[in-house]
Amino acid sequence: MVPSPTAPAACLLHFDDERAAAQRLAQASGLPALEIARHRFPDGELKLTLPVDASGRLPERAVLLRSLHQPNDKLIELLLAARAARGLGVHHLTLVAPYLAYMRQDIAFHPGEAVSQRIVGPFLAELFDAVVSVDPHLHRVATLQEAVPAAQTVVVSGAPLLADWIVRQRPGALLVGPDGESAQWVAQAASRHGLEHAVCTKERHGDRSVTIQLPSVNVQGRAVVLLDDMASTGHTLVQATRLLKAAGAASVDVAVTHALIDAASLDALHAAGVGQVWSTDCVAHPTNAVAMAPALAQALETLAR
């Protein structure tokens, strides 16, 4: 059967747990959102059913939205969905992963360690023609293309949009990065509105043990916003907040691209003196304040040219 001439030239595939995010991206991009159905068998295996048309096909171009926090099951979903989509007529497949997992380990720190970035990155590149992500957590690797060697990669930054939010909430705020890795995002955000900025130094002793030293900048009476790409355990932000408050900061708020922090850790941030916590909606979280769909839609438009 020949597909209807009115069939869409491209579509946005998504799963039920990201329906709201998919609807926002569909509205911004003009792509019809189509939901992939999931069934989990008693033994834990997954069955996916892709949303084909009356002829049993998908459009030649498709975008799959999947933010990869809590990633392990999702990587299997991507494998099944991407391979199935190819067999159903998709010639160009783009992954939009606002949060991209397994990027933090880019070298082996001890003998025998699996370097996850070098494994997961090529895995995704084999499945997708293009990968779009927001502020991927890259340290010793300079570009997303190096980590995920797909034919096309696009990085969208949440930092400028967080800066827009910050200047409305805390005009003239001092932006502070909690560690050296945050410097790139703090600089982006600060330059957008000419804000003063500085970066702390951090020594990590373990996943939940760090030592922070404030930068040599006067914070007395200042509204300070700690800005980073992600908040996970929150321990670094807690220490930085305590030091800033002790140094006389009038207020301390937190702005992050990816909110991976649980409720208990969020409470610990507030107990340490943090006023507000703001995040983008890359990961659905109660702190979401900044929408990324328009910026992601622009990235998809760039890929389609």
CSV table of C-alpha atoms in Angstrom, one decimal:
chain,number,residue,atom,x,y,z
A,1,MET,CA,0.0,0.0,0.0
A,2,VAL,CA,1.3,3.4,-0.9
A,3,PRO,CA,1.4,5.9,2.0
A,4,SER,CA,-1.1,8.7,1.8
A,5,PRO,CA,0.3,11.9,0.2
A,6,THR,CA,-0.8,13.7,3.3
A,7,ALA,CA,1.4,11.5,5.6
A,8,PRO,CA,3.8,13.6,7.6
A,9,ALA,CA,7.4,13.9,6.3
A,10,ALA,CA,8.8,13.6,9.8
A,11,CYS,CA,7.5,12.7,13.3
A,12,LEU,CA,8.5,13.0,16.9
A,13,LEU,CA,8.5,9.6,18.7
A,14,HIS,CA,8.3,9.5,22.5
A,15,PHE,CA,7.3,7.3,25.5
A,16,ASP,CA,4.4,7.8,27.8
A,17,ASP,CA,6.5,9.1,30.8
A,18,GLU,CA,7.7,12.0,28.7
A,19,ARG,CA,4.4,12.9,27.1
A,20,ALA,CA,4.3,16.4,28.5
A,21,ALA,CA,7.9,17.1,27.3
A,22,ALA,CA,7.1,15.7,23.8
A,23,GLN,CA,4.0,17.8,23.5
A,24,ARG,CA,6.1,20.9,24.3
A,25,LEU,CA,8.7,20.0,21.7
A,26,ALA,CA,6.0,19.0,19.1
A,27,GLN,CA,4.4,22.4,19.5
A,28,ALA,CA,7.7,24.2,19.2
A,29,SER,CA,8.9,22.2,16.2
A,30,GLY,CA,5.7,21.5,14.3
A,31,LEU,CA,6.3,17.8,14.3
A,32,PRO,CA,3.4,15.4,15.1
A,33,ALA,CA,4.1,13.6,18.4
A,34,LEU,CA,3.6,9.8,18.2
A,35,GLU,CA,3.8,7.6,21.3
A,36,ILE,CA,5.7,4.3,21.5
A,37,ALA,CA,3.8,1.8,23.6
A,38,ARG,CA,5.7,-0.3,26.1
A,39,HIS,CA,4.8,-3.6,27.8
A,40,ARG,CA,7.0,-5.1,30.5
A,41,PHE,CA,6.8,-8.9,30.8
A,42,PRO,CA,7.0,-10.5,34.3
A,43,ASP,CA,10.6,-11.4,33.7
A,44,GLY,CA,11.5,-7.7,33.1
A,45,GLU,CA,11.8,-7.9,29.3
A,46,LEU,CA,10.3,-5.1,27.2
A,47,LYS,CA,8.0,-5.2,24.2
A,48,LEU,CA,7.7,-2.0,22.2
A,49,THR,CA,5.0,-1.1,19.7
A,50,LEU,CA,5.9,1.8,17.4
A,51,PRO,CA,3.1,4.1,16.1
A,52,VAL,CA,3.0,3.2,12.4
A,53,ASP,CA,0.5,4.5,9.9
A,54,ALA,CA,-2.3,2.5,8.1
A,55,SER,CA,0.4,1.0,5.8
A,56,GLY,CA,2.5,-0.1,8.7
A,57,ARG,CA,5.2,2.5,8.1
A,58,LEU,CA,6.8,5.4,9.8
A,59,PRO,CA,7.9,8.7,8.0
A,60,GLU,CA,11.4,8.7,6.4
A,61,ARG,CA,12.6,11.2,9.0
A,62,ALA,CA,12.0,10.7,12.7
A,63,VAL,CA,13.1,12.3,16.0
A,64,LEU,CA,13.1,10.2,19.2
A,65,LEU,CA,12.9,12.2,22.4
A,66,ARG,CA,14.5,10.4,25.4
A,67,SER,CA,16.1,12.2,28.3
A,68,LEU,CA,18.6,9.7,29.8
A,69,HIS,CA,18.4,10.2,33.5
A,70,GLN,CA,17.9,6.8,35.2
A,71,PRO,CA,19.4,5.5,32.0
A,72,ASN,CA,19.8,1.8,32.1
A,73,ASP,CA,16.3,0.6,31.0
A,74,LYS,CA,16.2,3.6,28.6
A,75,LEU,CA,19.3,2.4,26.7
A,76,ILE,CA,17.6,-0.9,25.9
A,77,GLU,CA,14.5,1.0,24.8
A,78,LEU,CA,16.6,3.1,22.5
A,79,LEU,CA,18.2,0.0,21.0
A,80,LEU,CA,14.8,-1.7,20.4
A,81,ALA,CA,13.1,1.5,19.1
A,82,ALA,CA,15.9,2.6,16.8
A,83,ARG,CA,16.3,-0.8,15.2
A,84,ALA,CA,12.6,-1.2,14.8
A,85,ALA,CA,12.2,2.3,13.3
A,86,ARG,CA,14.8,1.5,10.6
A,87,GLY,CA,12.8,-1.6,9.6
A,88,LEU,CA,9.6,0.5,9.4
A,89,GLY,CA,10.9,3.0,6.9
A,90,VAL,CA,12.9,5.6,8.9
A,91,HIS,CA,16.0,6.7,6.9
A,92,HIS,CA,17.1,9.5,9.1
A,93,LEU,CA,16.8,9.1,12.9
A,94,THR,CA,17.6,11.8,15.4
A,95,LEU,CA,18.0,11.3,19.1
A,96,VAL,CA,17.0,14.3,21.3
A,97,ALA,CA,18.5,13.5,24.7
A,98,PRO,CA,18.2,16.7,26.8
A,99,TYR,CA,20.2,14.9,29.5
A,100,LEU,CA,22.8,12.5,28.1
A,101,ALA,CA,24.0,9.8,30.5
A,102,TYR,CA,27.3,8.0,31.0
A,103,MET,CA,29.4,11.0,29.8
A,104,ARG,CA,31.2,11.8,33.1
A,105,GLN,CA,33.7,8.9,33.0
A,106,ASP,CA,36.0,9.6,30.0
A,107,ILE,CA,39.1,7.9,31.4
A,108,ALA,CA,39.9,4.9,33.6
A,109,PHE,CA,40.9,6.1,37.0
A,110,HIS,CA,41.8,2.6,38.2
A,111,PRO,CA,42.9,-0.5,36.4
A,112,GLY,CA,40.0,-2.5,34.9
A,113,GLU,CA,37.4,0.3,35.0
A,114,ALA,CA,35.0,0.5,32.0
A,115,VAL,CA,35.2,3.9,30.4
A,116,SER,CA,31.5,4.5,30.0
A,117,GLN,CA,31.7,7.4,27.6
A,118,ARG,CA,33.7,5.4,25.1
A,119,ILE,CA,31.2,2.6,25.2
A,120,VAL,CA,27.8,4.4,25.4
A,121,GLY,CA,28.8,7.2,23.0
A,122,PRO,CA,29.6,4.9,20.0
A,123,PHE,CA,26.6,2.7,20.9
A,124,LEU,CA,24.3,5.7,20.4
A,125,ALA,CA,26.2,6.8,17.3
A,126,GLU,CA,25.5,3.4,15.7
A,127,LEU,CA,21.7,3.8,16.4
A,128,PHE,CA,21.2,7.4,15.4
A,129,ASP,CA,22.2,9.6,12.5
A,130,ALA,CA,22.1,12.7,14.7
A,131,VAL,CA,22.2,13.4,18.4
A,132,VAL,CA,21.0,16.6,20.1
A,133,SER,CA,21.7,17.2,23.8
A,134,VAL,CA,21.8,20.0,26.3
A,135,ASP,CA,25.0,20.8,28.2
A,136,PRO,CA,26.5,17.3,28.1
A,137,HIS,CA,28.8,16.7,31.0
A,138,LEU,CA,32.1,16.6,29.1
A,139,HIS,CA,35.4,17.2,30.9
A,140,ARG,CA,38.5,16.0,29.2
A,141,VAL,CA,36.6,15.6,25.9
A,142,ALA,CA,36.1,18.9,24.1
A,143,THR,CA,33.1,18.2,21.8
A,144,LEU,CA,30.0,16.0,21.8
A,145,GLN,CA,31.1,14.7,18.4
A,146,GLU,CA,34.2,13.1,20.0
A,147,ALA,CA,32.1,11.4,22.7
A,148,VAL,CA,29.2,10.4,20.4
A,149,PRO,CA,30.6,10.0,16.9
A,150,ALA,CA,27.3,10.3,15.0
A,151,ALA,CA,27.2,11.9,11.6
A,152,GLN,CA,25.6,15.0,13.1
A,153,THR,CA,25.7,16.3,16.7
A,154,VAL,CA,24.3,19.5,18.1
A,155,VAL,CA,24.8,20.9,21.6
A,156,VAL,CA,22.2,23.3,23.0
A,157,SER,CA,23.1,25.2,26.2
A,158,GLY,CA,20.8,25.9,29.0
A,159,ALA,CA,23.1,28.5,30.6
A,160,PRO,CA,22.0,31.5,28.6
A,161,LEU,CA,18.3,30.7,29.2
A,162,LEU,CA,19.0,30.2,32.9
A,163,ALA,CA,20.8,33.6,32.8
A,164,ASP,CA,17.6,35.2,31.4
A,165,TRP,CA,15.6,33.8,34.3
A,166,ILE,CA,18.2,34.8,36.9
A,167,VAL,CA,18.3,38.5,35.9
A,168,ARG,CA,14.5,38.6,36.2
A,169,GLN,CA,14.6,37.1,39.7
A,170,ARG,CA,17.9,38.5,41.0
A,171,PRO,CA,19.0,41.6,39.0
A,172,GLY,CA,22.7,42.2,39.3
A,173,ALA,CA,23.4,38.8,40.9
A,174,LEU,CA,26.9,37.5,41.3
A,175,LEU,CA,27.2,34.1,39.4
A,176,VAL,CA,29.4,31.6,41.1
A,177,GLY,CA,30.4,28.2,39.8
A,178,PRO,CA,30.9,25.5,42.5
A,179,ASP,CA,33.9,24.0,40.7
A,180,GLY,CA,36.2,24.3,37.8
A,181,GLU,CA,34.0,22.1,35.5
A,182,SER,CA,31.2,24.7,35.9
A,183,ALA,CA,33.4,27.5,34.5
A,184,GLN,CA,32.2,27.1,30.9
A,185,TRP,CA,28.5,27.4,31.8
A,186,VAL,CA,29.0,30.3,34.3
A,187,ALA,CA,31.0,32.2,31.7
A,188,GLN,CA,28.2,31.7,29.1
A,189,ALA,CA,25.5,32.8,31.5
A,190,ALA,CA,27.4,35.8,32.8
A,191,SER,CA,28.4,37.1,29.4
A,192,ARG,CA,24.8,37.2,28.2
A,193,HIS,CA,23.9,40.0,30.6
A,194,GLY,CA,27.3,41.3,31.7
A,195,LEU,CA,27.0,39.7,35.2
A,196,GLU,CA,30.0,39.4,37.5
A,197,HIS,CA,31.1,35.8,37.9
A,198,ALA,CA,33.7,33.7,39.7
A,199,VAL,CA,34.4,30.0,40.2
A,200,CYS,CA,35.2,28.0,43.4
A,201,THR,CA,37.9,25.3,43.6
A,202,LYS,CA,36.9,21.8,44.6
A,203,GLU,CA,38.8,18.7,45.7
A,204,ARG,CA,36.8,15.5,45.4
A,205,HIS,CA,37.4,12.7,47.9
A,206,GLY,CA,34.5,10.5,46.8
A,207,ASP,CA,31.0,10.6,45.4
A,208,ARG,CA,29.7,12.3,48.5
A,209,SER,CA,32.8,13.9,50.0
A,210,VAL,CA,34.3,17.2,48.6
A,211,THR,CA,36.2,20.2,49.9
A,212,ILE,CA,35.3,23.6,48.5
A,213,GLN,CA,37.3,26.9,48.5
A,214,LEU,CA,35.6,30.1,47.6
A,215,PRO,CA,37.1,32.4,44.9
A,216,SER,CA,38.7,35.7,46.0
A,217,VAL,CA,35.7,37.9,45.4
A,218,ASN,CA,33.8,40.0,47.9
A,219,VAL,CA,30.3,38.5,48.4
A,220,GLN,CA,29.3,40.7,51.4
A,221,GLY,CA,25.7,41.8,50.9
A,222,ARG,CA,25.5,40.3,47.4
A,223,ALA,CA,22.8,38.2,45.9
A,224,VAL,CA,24.7,35.1,44.7
A,225,VAL,CA,23.5,32.4,42.3
A,226,LEU,CA,25.4,29.1,42.2
A,227,LEU,CA,25.2,27.9,38.6
A,228,ASP,CA,26.2,24.5,37.2
A,229,ASP,CA,25.2,22.0,34.6
A,230,MET,CA,23.7,19.6,37.1
A,231,ALA,CA,22.8,18.9,40.7
A,232,SER,CA,22.9,15.3,41.7
A,233,THR,CA,23.8,14.7,45.4
A,234,GLY,CA,23.9,18.4,46.1
A,235,HIS,CA,26.9,18.0,48.5
A,236,THR,CA,29.1,20.5,46.5
A,237,LEU,CA,26.3,23.0,46.4
A,238,VAL,CA,25.7,22.6,50.2
A,239,GLN,CA,29.3,23.3,51.0
A,240,ALA,CA,29.5,26.3,48.7
A,241,THR,CA,26.3,27.7,50.1
A,242,ARG,CA,27.5,27.5,53.7
A,243,LEU,CA,30.8,29.2,52.8
A,244,LEU,CA,29.0,31.9,50.9
A,245,LYS,CA,26.6,32.6,53.7
A,246,ALA,CA,29.5,32.7,56.2
A,247,ALA,CA,31.2,35.2,54.0
A,248,GLY,CA,28.2,37.5,54.2
A,249,ALA,CA,26.2,36.8,51.0
A,250,ALA,CA,22.8,38.3,51.3
A,251,SER,CA,21.2,35.4,49.5
A,252,VAL,CA,22.2,32.2,47.8
A,253,ASP,CA,20.1,30.6,45.1
A,254,VAL,CA,20.9,27.7,42.7
A,255,ALA,CA,20.4,27.4,39.0
A,256,VAL,CA,21.2,24.2,37.1
A,257,THR,CA,20.5,22.7,33.6
A,258,HIS,CA,19.9,19.2,34.9
A,259,ALA,CA,18.1,18.6,38.2
A,260,LEU,CA,18.9,15.1,39.2
A,261,ILE,CA,18.6,15.8,42.9
A,262,ASP,CA,16.2,13.9,45.1
A,263,ALA,CA,13.8,15.4,47.7
A,264,ALA,CA,16.0,14.7,50.7
A,265,SER,CA,19.0,16.3,49.0
A,266,LEU,CA,16.9,19.3,48.0
A,267,ASP,CA,15.8,19.7,51.6
A,268,ALA,CA,19.5,19.7,52.6
A,269,LEU,CA,20.2,22.5,50.2
A,270,HIS,CA,17.5,24.7,51.7
A,271,ALA,CA,18.7,23.8,55.2
A,272,ALA,CA,22.2,25.0,54.2
A,273,GLY,CA,20.7,28.4,53.3
A,274,VAL,CA,19.7,28.1,49.6
A,275,GLY,CA,16.6,30.2,48.9
A,276,GLN,CA,15.4,29.1,45.4
A,277,VAL,CA,16.5,26.2,43.2
A,278,TRP,CA,15.8,26.7,39.4
A,279,SER,CA,16.4,24.2,36.6
A,280,THR,CA,15.6,23.7,33.0
A,281,ASP,CA,13.0,21.1,32.0
A,282,CYS,CA,15.6,18.8,30.5
A,283,VAL,CA,14.7,16.5,33.4
A,284,ALA,CA,11.2,16.7,34.8
A,285,HIS,CA,11.6,18.1,38.4
A,286,PRO,CA,9.7,20.3,40.8
A,287,THR,CA,12.4,23.0,40.3
A,288,ASN,CA,11.8,23.3,36.6
A,289,ALA,CA,11.6,27.0,35.6
A,290,VAL,CA,13.1,27.3,32.1
A,291,ALA,CA,11.7,25.6,29.0
A,292,MET,CA,14.1,24.1,26.5
A,293,ALA,CA,11.6,23.1,23.8
A,294,PRO,CA,12.1,26.3,21.6
A,295,ALA,CA,15.9,25.9,21.7
A,296,LEU,CA,15.7,22.2,20.9
A,297,ALA,CA,13.3,22.9,18.0
A,298,GLN,CA,15.8,25.4,16.6
A,299,ALA,CA,18.5,22.6,16.8
A,300,LEU,CA,16.2,20.2,14.9
A,301,GLU,CA,15.5,22.9,12.2
A,302,THR,CA,19.3,23.2,11.8
A,303,LEU,CA,19.6,19.5,11.2
A,304,ALA,CA,16.8,19.4,8.7
A,305,ARG,CA,18.4,22.0,6.4
